[in-house]
Short mmCIF file of C-alpha atoms and ligand atoms in Angstrom, two decimals:
data_model
loop_
_atom_site.label_atom_id
_atom_site.label_comp_id
_atom_site.label_asym_id
_atom_site.label_seq_id
_atom_site.Cartn_x
_atom_site.Cartn_y
_atom_site.Cartn_z
CA MET A 3 0.00 0.00 0.00
CA LEU A 4 1.51 3.31 -1.10
CA PRO A 5 -0.04 6.50 0.31
CA LEU A 6 -1.05 9.36 -1.99
CA HIS A 7 0.82 11.98 0.03
CA THR A 8 4.34 12.40 1.28
CA HIS A 9 6.69 15.14 2.43
CA ALA A 10 9.88 16.37 0.80
CA LYS A 11 12.17 19.35 0.58
CA VAL A 12 10.51 21.62 -1.97
CA THR A 13 12.11 24.80 -3.29
CA GLY A 14 11.39 27.14 -6.18
CA VAL A 15 7.57 26.80 -6.24
CA ARG A 16 5.48 29.92 -6.63
CA GLY A 17 1.87 29.51 -5.54
CA LYS A 18 0.63 26.06 -6.47
CA ALA A 19 1.88 23.86 -9.29
CA ILE A 20 0.53 20.68 -10.90
CA LEU A 21 3.50 18.90 -12.47
CA LYS A 22 4.20 15.77 -14.50
CA VAL A 23 7.19 13.73 -13.39
CA LEU A 24 9.11 12.20 -16.31
CA THR A 25 12.50 10.68 -16.93
CA LEU A 26 14.69 12.86 -19.12
CA GLU A 27 14.35 10.42 -22.03
CA GLU A 28 10.56 10.39 -21.77
CA ALA A 29 10.36 14.15 -21.36
CA GLN A 30 12.39 14.67 -24.53
CA ARG A 31 9.88 12.54 -26.46
CA SER A 32 6.77 13.92 -24.75
CA ASP A 33 4.42 16.56 -26.16
CA ILE A 34 3.67 17.83 -22.64
CA ASP A 35 4.69 21.46 -22.09
CA PRO A 36 8.26 21.21 -20.65
CA SER A 37 7.52 24.06 -18.25
CA ILE A 38 5.22 21.74 -16.26
CA CYS A 39 7.56 18.72 -16.31
CA LEU A 40 9.80 17.74 -13.43
CA ILE A 41 12.73 15.61 -14.49
CA TRP A 42 13.08 12.42 -12.46
CA GLN A 43 16.54 12.11 -11.01
CA GLY A 44 16.71 8.46 -9.99
CA GLU A 45 19.63 6.79 -8.26
CA SER A 46 21.50 5.98 -11.46
CA GLN A 47 20.94 9.38 -13.00
CA HIS A 48 23.22 11.98 -11.53
CA SER A 49 23.29 14.67 -14.22
CA PRO A 50 19.79 14.53 -15.56
CA VAL A 51 18.98 18.04 -16.57
CA SER A 52 21.86 18.43 -18.99
CA GLU A 53 22.41 21.38 -21.23
CA HIS A 54 18.65 21.86 -21.71
CA ALA A 55 18.08 22.70 -18.07
CA ASP A 56 15.95 25.76 -18.72
CA ARG A 57 13.33 23.81 -20.67
CA TRP A 58 11.99 21.97 -17.64
CA ALA A 59 10.18 23.12 -14.54
CA GLY A 60 12.92 21.52 -12.45
CA VAL A 61 13.97 18.17 -11.00
CA LEU A 62 12.61 15.64 -8.56
CA SER A 63 14.93 13.31 -6.72
CA PRO A 64 14.08 10.70 -4.07
CA GLN A 65 17.37 11.50 -2.32
CA GLN A 66 19.31 14.72 -2.29
CA SER A 67 19.19 16.34 -5.71
CA ALA A 68 22.33 16.17 -7.83
CA GLY A 69 21.66 19.75 -8.83
CA GLY A 70 21.94 21.11 -12.34
CA CYS A 71 18.99 23.48 -11.90
CA ARG A 72 18.89 27.23 -12.32
CA GLY A 73 17.78 29.50 -9.50
CA HIS A 74 14.25 29.91 -10.79
CA GLN A 75 13.59 26.19 -11.12
CA ILE A 76 11.78 23.80 -8.79
CA ILE A 77 13.72 21.23 -6.82
CA VAL A 78 11.88 18.46 -4.99
CA ASP A 79 14.18 16.13 -3.13
CA GLU A 80 14.71 14.15 0.07
CA ILE A 81 11.32 12.48 -0.34
CA LYS A 82 10.22 11.06 2.98
CA THR A 83 8.36 7.95 1.82
CA PRO A 84 10.21 5.90 -0.83
CA GLY A 85 8.16 4.86 -3.83
CA VAL A 86 5.31 7.33 -3.35
CA ILE A 87 6.38 9.33 -6.41
CA ALA A 88 7.72 7.76 -9.60
CA PRO A 89 8.10 8.69 -13.27
CA GLY A 90 4.73 9.16 -14.97
CA ASP A 91 3.00 10.53 -11.88
CA VAL A 92 1.26 13.89 -11.64
CA ILE A 93 1.86 15.76 -8.39
CA ARG A 94 0.70 18.90 -6.62
CA VAL A 95 3.30 21.07 -4.87
CA VAL A 96 2.53 24.26 -2.98
CA GLU A 97 4.84 27.16 -2.17
CA GLY A 98 6.17 26.99 1.37
CA LYS A 99 4.77 23.48 2.03
CA SER A 100 6.64 20.21 2.30
CA ARG A 101 3.53 18.11 1.62
CA ILE A 102 3.24 16.64 -1.87
CA SER A 103 0.05 15.05 -3.20
CA VAL A 104 -0.02 12.46 -5.96
CA LEU A 105 -3.00 13.30 -8.19
CA TYR A 106 -2.28 10.56 -10.72
CA ARG A 107 -0.10 7.48 -10.26
CA ARG A 108 1.10 5.60 -13.32
CA GLY A 109 0.24 1.91 -12.99
CA SER A 110 -2.28 2.35 -10.17
CA ASN A 111 -5.58 0.48 -10.41
CA SER A 112 -7.57 3.34 -8.93
CA ASN A 113 -6.68 6.80 -10.18
CA THR A 114 -9.50 9.10 -9.12
CA LEU A 115 -9.88 12.87 -9.36
CA LEU A 116 -11.72 14.62 -6.55
CA ALA A 117 -14.47 16.81 -8.01
CA THR A 118 -15.78 18.39 -4.81
CA GLU A 119 -16.17 17.68 -1.11
CA ARG A 120 -19.76 18.94 -1.16
CA CYS A 121 -22.71 16.57 -1.38
CA ASN A 122 -26.51 16.73 -1.42
CA SER A 123 -26.85 13.42 0.46
CA PHE A 124 -25.51 12.38 3.84
CA CYS A 125 -25.11 8.61 3.58
CA LEU A 126 -24.80 6.65 6.81
CA MET A 127 -21.70 4.84 5.54
CA CYS A 128 -20.06 7.69 3.60
CA SER A 129 -16.32 7.05 3.60
CA GLN A 130 -15.55 10.67 2.75
CA PRO A 131 -17.99 12.80 4.75
CA PRO A 132 -19.09 15.87 2.82
CA ARG A 133 -17.93 19.34 3.77
CA GLU A 134 -19.72 22.54 2.83
CA VAL A 135 -16.68 24.35 1.48
CA ASP A 136 -15.90 26.49 -1.54
CA ASP A 137 -13.74 24.08 -3.50
CA GLN A 138 -14.31 25.42 -6.96
CA TRP A 139 -10.51 25.29 -7.38
CA LEU A 140 -10.83 21.52 -7.74
CA VAL A 141 -12.41 22.08 -11.17
CA ASP A 142 -9.28 23.89 -12.37
CA GLU A 143 -7.15 21.18 -10.82
CA MET A 144 -9.02 18.48 -12.75
CA LEU A 145 -8.78 20.47 -15.98
CA THR A 146 -5.03 20.83 -15.45
CA THR A 147 -4.45 17.23 -14.39
CA ILE A 148 -6.37 15.46 -17.17
CA PRO A 149 -3.95 16.46 -19.99
CA LEU A 150 -1.06 15.15 -17.87
CA VAL A 151 -2.50 11.66 -17.39
CA ASP A 152 -0.82 8.99 -19.53
CA ARG A 153 -2.69 8.74 -22.83
CA ASP A 154 -2.80 4.95 -22.61
CA GLU A 155 -4.33 4.95 -19.12
CA ILE A 156 -7.11 2.35 -19.00
CA GLN A 157 -9.41 4.01 -16.51
CA LEU A 158 -9.79 7.28 -14.65
CA GLY A 159 -12.34 7.91 -11.93
CA ILE A 160 -14.06 11.09 -10.82
CA SER A 161 -15.55 11.12 -7.36
CA GLY A 162 -16.64 13.39 -4.53
CA GLY A 163 -18.61 14.50 -2.66
CA GLU A 164 -21.15 14.67 -5.41
CA PRO A 165 -19.60 15.53 -8.79
CA THR A 166 -22.90 16.68 -10.32
CA LEU A 167 -22.96 19.62 -7.89
CA LEU A 168 -20.43 21.17 -10.28
CA GLY A 169 -23.29 21.62 -12.73
CA ASP A 170 -22.10 22.58 -16.19
CA ASP A 171 -18.48 22.68 -14.98
CA LEU A 172 -18.74 18.90 -14.90
CA VAL A 173 -19.69 19.00 -18.59
CA VAL A 174 -16.48 20.97 -19.21
CA VAL A 175 -14.44 18.39 -17.29
CA ILE A 176 -15.94 15.52 -19.30
CA HIS A 177 -15.13 17.44 -22.50
CA GLN A 178 -11.54 17.77 -21.30
CA ALA A 179 -11.34 14.01 -20.68
CA ARG A 180 -12.77 13.30 -24.11
CA ARG A 181 -10.28 15.67 -25.74
CA PHE A 182 -7.10 14.47 -24.03
CA LEU A 183 -7.95 10.89 -23.03
CA PRO A 184 -10.34 9.63 -25.69
CA THR A 185 -9.50 5.98 -25.12
CA THR A 186 -9.43 6.10 -21.32
CA GLY A 187 -12.55 4.79 -19.61
CA LEU A 188 -14.06 7.49 -17.43
CA HIS A 189 -15.97 6.30 -14.36
CA ILE A 190 -17.93 8.89 -12.40
CA LEU A 191 -19.48 8.13 -9.03
CA SER A 192 -22.70 10.05 -8.48
CA ASN A 193 -25.90 9.72 -6.48
CA GLY A 194 -27.70 10.58 -9.71
CA ARG A 195 -30.15 12.97 -8.04
CA ARG A 196 -29.20 16.02 -10.12
CA PHE A 197 -30.08 14.10 -13.27
CA SER A 198 -33.73 14.30 -12.31
CA ASP A 199 -33.28 17.57 -14.25
CA GLU A 200 -33.49 16.10 -17.72
CA GLY A 201 -31.86 19.14 -19.31
CA PHE A 202 -28.72 18.53 -17.24
CA ALA A 203 -28.70 14.84 -18.14
CA ARG A 204 -29.02 15.81 -21.80
CA ARG A 205 -26.14 18.31 -21.63
CA VAL A 206 -23.84 15.80 -19.94
CA CYS A 207 -24.65 13.08 -22.45
CA ALA A 208 -24.27 15.51 -25.37
CA VAL A 209 -20.50 15.45 -24.78
CA ARG A 210 -20.61 11.99 -26.30
CA HIS A 211 -17.65 10.73 -24.35
CA PRO A 212 -16.91 7.39 -26.00
CA ASN A 213 -16.26 5.47 -22.80
CA LEU A 214 -18.02 7.04 -19.82
CA GLU A 215 -19.81 5.04 -17.12
CA TRP A 216 -21.85 6.45 -14.23
CA GLY A 217 -21.71 4.51 -10.95
CA ILE A 218 -24.99 5.28 -9.19
CA PRO A 219 -26.19 3.68 -5.96
CA VAL A 220 -29.64 2.17 -5.54
CA TYR A 221 -29.56 0.80 -2.02
CA SER A 222 -33.00 -0.73 -1.86
CA ASP A 223 -36.16 -1.51 -3.78
CA CYS A 224 -38.00 0.31 -0.93
CA PRO A 225 -37.80 4.11 -1.28
CA GLU A 226 -37.94 4.55 2.50
CA THR A 227 -34.92 2.30 3.04
CA HIS A 228 -32.87 4.04 0.36
CA ASP A 229 -33.82 7.46 1.72
CA PHE A 230 -32.89 6.32 5.24
CA ILE A 231 -29.47 5.10 4.09
CA VAL A 232 -28.71 8.36 2.25
CA GLN A 233 -30.40 10.40 5.00
CA SER A 234 -32.40 12.42 2.52
CA LYS A 235 -36.14 12.26 1.95
CA GLY A 236 -37.15 11.98 -1.68
CA ALA A 237 -33.67 10.87 -2.80
CA TRP A 238 -34.85 7.49 -4.18
CA ASP A 239 -37.36 9.23 -6.49
CA GLU A 240 -34.74 11.68 -7.72
CA THR A 241 -32.12 8.98 -8.24
CA LEU A 242 -34.46 6.70 -10.19
CA THR A 243 -35.70 9.62 -12.32
CA GLY A 244 -32.07 10.62 -12.86
CA ILE A 245 -31.08 7.11 -13.94
CA TYR A 246 -33.95 7.02 -16.45
CA ASN A 247 -33.02 10.43 -17.81
CA LEU A 248 -29.40 9.35 -18.27
CA ALA A 249 -30.45 6.11 -19.93
CA LYS A 250 -32.84 7.99 -22.23
CA HIS A 251 -29.90 10.06 -23.48
CA GLY A 252 -27.64 7.09 -24.02
CA ALA A 253 -25.53 6.98 -20.85
CA SER A 254 -23.88 3.80 -19.62
CA ILE A 255 -24.85 3.06 -16.01
CA GLU A 256 -23.52 0.89 -13.23
CA ILE A 257 -25.80 0.28 -10.24
CA ARG A 258 -23.99 0.21 -6.89
CA ILE A 259 -25.27 -1.39 -3.70
CA VAL A 260 -23.43 -1.09 -0.39
CA VAL A 261 -24.51 -4.00 1.81
CA GLN A 262 -25.44 -3.08 5.38
CA GLN A 263 -27.97 -3.92 8.09
CA ALA A 264 -30.73 -1.82 6.54
CA ASN A 265 -30.73 -3.54 3.15
CA VAL A 266 -29.11 -6.95 3.46
CA ALA A 267 -32.32 -8.89 4.04
CA ARG A 268 -33.88 -7.60 0.80
CA LEU A 269 -30.94 -8.01 -1.57
CA GLY A 270 -32.93 -10.61 -3.48
CA GLU A 271 -35.90 -8.23 -3.88
CA LEU A 272 -33.52 -5.46 -4.94
CA ALA A 273 -32.03 -7.75 -7.59
CA TYR A 274 -35.55 -8.46 -8.86
CA PHE A 275 -36.29 -4.72 -8.93
CA ILE A 276 -33.09 -4.02 -10.87
CA PHE A 277 -33.78 -6.76 -13.39
CA ARG A 278 -37.36 -5.56 -13.92
CA ASN A 279 -36.77 -1.80 -13.92
CA LEU A 280 -33.10 -1.16 -14.68
CA THR A 281 -32.40 -3.97 -17.10
CA PHE A 282 -30.31 -1.59 -19.20
CA ALA A 283 -27.67 -1.29 -16.43
CA LYS A 284 -24.32 -2.34 -17.76
CA HIS A 285 -23.05 -3.63 -14.44
CA VAL A 286 -24.29 -4.21 -10.90
CA ALA A 287 -21.67 -3.86 -8.14
CA ILE A 288 -22.57 -5.26 -4.72
CA MET A 289 -20.12 -3.87 -2.20
CA GLY A 290 -18.87 -4.35 1.33
CA LEU A 291 -18.50 -1.41 3.71
CA GLU A 292 -15.35 0.70 3.86
CA PRO A 293 -14.51 1.42 7.53
CA MET A 294 -13.91 5.13 7.03
CA GLY A 295 -15.67 8.39 7.76
CA PHE A 296 -19.32 8.06 8.78
CA ALA A 297 -19.13 4.26 8.51
CA ARG A 298 -16.88 4.18 11.57
CA ARG A 299 -19.17 6.47 13.51
CA ASN A 300 -22.26 4.45 12.57
CA TYR A 301 -20.75 1.01 13.04
CA GLU A 302 -23.54 -0.25 15.32
CA GLN A 303 -26.16 0.71 12.76
CA LEU A 304 -24.31 -0.62 9.74
CA TRP A 305 -22.12 -3.63 10.38
CA VAL A 306 -23.24 -7.02 9.29
CA ASP A 307 -20.68 -9.80 9.20
CA PRO A 308 -20.04 -10.88 5.58
CA ALA A 309 -20.57 -14.44 6.78
CA ASP A 310 -24.20 -13.47 7.45
CA CYS A 311 -24.59 -11.94 3.97
CA VAL A 312 -23.90 -15.13 2.06
CA GLU A 313 -27.48 -16.30 1.45
CA PRO A 314 -28.89 -12.90 0.35
CA LEU A 315 -25.75 -12.34 -1.77
CA LYS A 316 -26.15 -15.67 -3.51
CA GLU A 317 -29.81 -14.99 -4.13
CA ALA A 318 -29.13 -11.55 -5.65
CA VAL A 319 -26.03 -12.48 -7.65
CA PHE A 320 -27.40 -15.63 -9.24
CA PHE A 321 -30.80 -14.09 -9.90
CA LEU A 322 -29.13 -11.36 -11.98
CA VAL A 323 -26.40 -13.52 -13.54
CA ASN A 324 -28.88 -16.15 -14.63
CA ARG A 325 -30.81 -13.43 -16.44
CA GLY A 326 -27.80 -12.15 -18.32
CA MET A 327 -26.80 -9.19 -16.18
CA THR A 328 -23.18 -8.52 -15.28
CA VAL A 329 -22.52 -8.55 -11.54
CA SER A 330 -19.48 -8.03 -9.31
CA ILE A 331 -18.97 -8.35 -5.58
CA TYR A 332 -16.52 -5.79 -4.21
CA ASN A 333 -14.69 -5.66 -0.89
CA PHE A 334 -15.70 -9.12 0.42
CA PRO A 335 -12.59 -11.23 1.24
CA LEU A 336 -12.78 -14.58 -0.52
CA CYS A 337 -12.65 -16.57 2.72
CA THR A 338 -15.95 -14.99 3.80
CA LEU A 339 -17.79 -16.27 0.72
CA PRO A 340 -18.57 -19.69 -0.76
CA ARG A 341 -16.48 -20.61 -3.77
CA GLU A 342 -19.33 -20.34 -6.24
CA LEU A 343 -19.28 -16.58 -5.60
CA TRP A 344 -15.54 -16.17 -6.11
CA PRO A 345 -15.76 -15.67 -9.90
CA TYR A 346 -17.65 -12.43 -9.21
CA CYS A 347 -15.06 -11.05 -6.79
CA PRO A 348 -12.33 -8.93 -8.42
CA LYS A 349 -9.53 -7.32 -6.45
CA SER A 350 -11.66 -4.30 -5.80
CA ILE A 351 -9.83 -2.28 -3.16
CA SER A 352 -7.69 0.60 -4.43
CA ASP A 353 -4.01 -0.26 -4.15
CA TRP A 354 -3.27 2.71 -1.90
CA LYS A 355 -5.93 1.59 0.61
CA ASN A 356 -5.32 -2.16 0.48
CA ILE A 357 -3.79 -4.39 3.16
CA TYR A 358 -3.76 -8.06 4.12
CA LEU A 359 -3.81 -9.61 7.58
CA PRO A 360 -1.13 -11.97 8.98
CA GLU A 361 -3.33 -15.01 8.20
CA CYS A 362 -3.30 -13.97 4.54
CA ASP A 363 0.43 -14.80 4.39
CA HIS A 364 -0.45 -18.50 4.46
CA CYS A 365 -3.43 -18.31 2.15
CA ASP A 366 -3.48 -19.92 -1.29
CA VAL A 367 -5.72 -17.25 -2.81
CA GLN A 368 -4.15 -14.03 -1.58
CA LYS A 369 -3.15 -13.03 -5.10
CA ARG A 370 -6.76 -12.96 -6.26
CA CYS A 371 -8.39 -11.77 -3.01
CA CYS A 372 -9.37 -8.14 -2.38
CA GLY A 373 -8.08 -8.31 1.20
CA PHE A 374 -9.00 -5.42 3.48
CA PHE A 375 -9.12 -1.65 3.67
CA ARG A 376 -6.14 -0.27 5.56
CA THR A 377 -8.60 1.25 8.07
CA VAL A 378 -9.95 -2.15 9.07
CA GLY A 379 -10.11 -2.67 12.84
CA GLU A 380 -10.77 -5.87 14.73
CA LYS A 381 -14.52 -5.35 14.91
CA TRP A 382 -14.70 -5.00 11.11
CA ILE A 383 -13.17 -8.43 10.48
CA SER A 384 -15.52 -11.28 9.69
CA ARG A 385 -15.57 -14.38 11.89
CA SER A 386 -15.00 -16.33 8.63
CA VAL A 387 -11.59 -14.88 7.86
CA GLY A 388 -8.92 -17.55 7.68
CA ALA A 389 -6.31 -18.85 5.24
CA ILE A 390 -7.69 -20.89 2.35
CA LYS A 391 -5.98 -24.15 1.46
CA ASN A 392 -6.67 -26.42 -1.53
CA ALA A 393 -8.13 -23.46 -3.38
CA ASP A 394 -8.50 -25.44 -6.58
CA ALA A 395 -10.53 -28.25 -5.04
CA PRO A 396 -13.86 -28.70 -6.83
CA PHE A 397 -16.98 -27.25 -5.25
CA THR A 398 -20.64 -28.00 -5.71
CA GLU A 399 -22.27 -25.81 -8.33
CA GLU A 400 -25.43 -24.37 -6.81
CA ILE A 401 -26.42 -21.88 -9.45
CA THR A 402 -29.29 -23.90 -10.84
CA GLU A 403 -30.87 -24.29 -7.41
CA LEU A 404 -31.18 -20.55 -7.04
CA ILE A 405 -33.10 -19.57 -10.14
S1 SF4 B 24 -7.10 -15.24 4.41
FE1 SF4 B 24 -6.69 -13.20 3.58
S2 SF4 B 24 -6.02 -13.56 1.46
FE2 SF4 B 24 -7.00 -15.43 2.16
S3 SF4 B 24 -9.09 -15.26 1.47
FE3 SF4 B 24 -9.04 -14.48 3.58
S4 SF4 B 24 -8.71 -12.30 3.41
FE4 SF4 B 24 -8.22 -13.21 1.43
#
């Protein structure tokens, strides 16, 4: 697990700068404006800036910089946490601060841009509790970062808060992604409520991004339960209207369900509702809780041991799969689930949040298991957790029994 922030000695920055870190060879081939490129000065590279020093914004070195910069250039060196920054990454540095944030990490499975900290819901299990702040600057940061992301990046996320609170600025951001990253899948997490305004849904879809998917939660087939989970009366109606408006204008939609006490018993009914009413959904993601933010505060109200979710999970997953829908189970360690559910369990936890427990060291399936969030505490660990042996032993296929 590599964090997204570290500290270093930073000199030469004026205000705030978003910079692309590249090796000298890559920078010489790149079409990125040299004035926003920091040249990576790795261990074996002691005179990196060469005679073209003035072209680049400066240098970045994990250890003490070998120098070669002019007075007006940026030097980032003596990085506190090894490995946090590497060539290809996009970083934010701020004048007078030692803290460096990685906005994009080459090779990560979970690059996500923060759109806003504001939200119009207040979900019981929100891992990033909303804040009512003026963070309009995040729009500019996204617009600056997107052109610096590797062009062959497979997927980029946008999250919040609630990204649709940006209104038409979100349309501009999607345009930027389409312009600079036309082959990169864009995945935006939203509660979908703003799309109950069909005009907004139409404007967003009019960008015609070739590979954009909206991840929108529907927590229950019962409006009251959904509204309770998001702590907002009328949210279910707005979300469903929003999903239909998006679908009407050609959007690709993923339905997200976070499993918790309030909805676990009716997962089967929710699957039926989705199949009947949201058949056009491209993907259904059924997810375990992340022990962060409000989820920690509301533990008593939320926690249900994954071992006690197995029957409703099987009912929901196989109901949808047997009817041709695509389903994934996120954030449930494999040892908490029967083997017939394993094919639906990708390694879902972002690499910078992901850990394994000591028992995982002796487990045959660690390489394909999602493991745990780094914030996991003892009370968030299922009673079923334990090393798996003989992982390839045959199991009884139960799919047909569950139709
Ligand atoms: S023991 Fe660890 S690696 Fe093995 S299945 Fe359980 S959580 Fe995953």
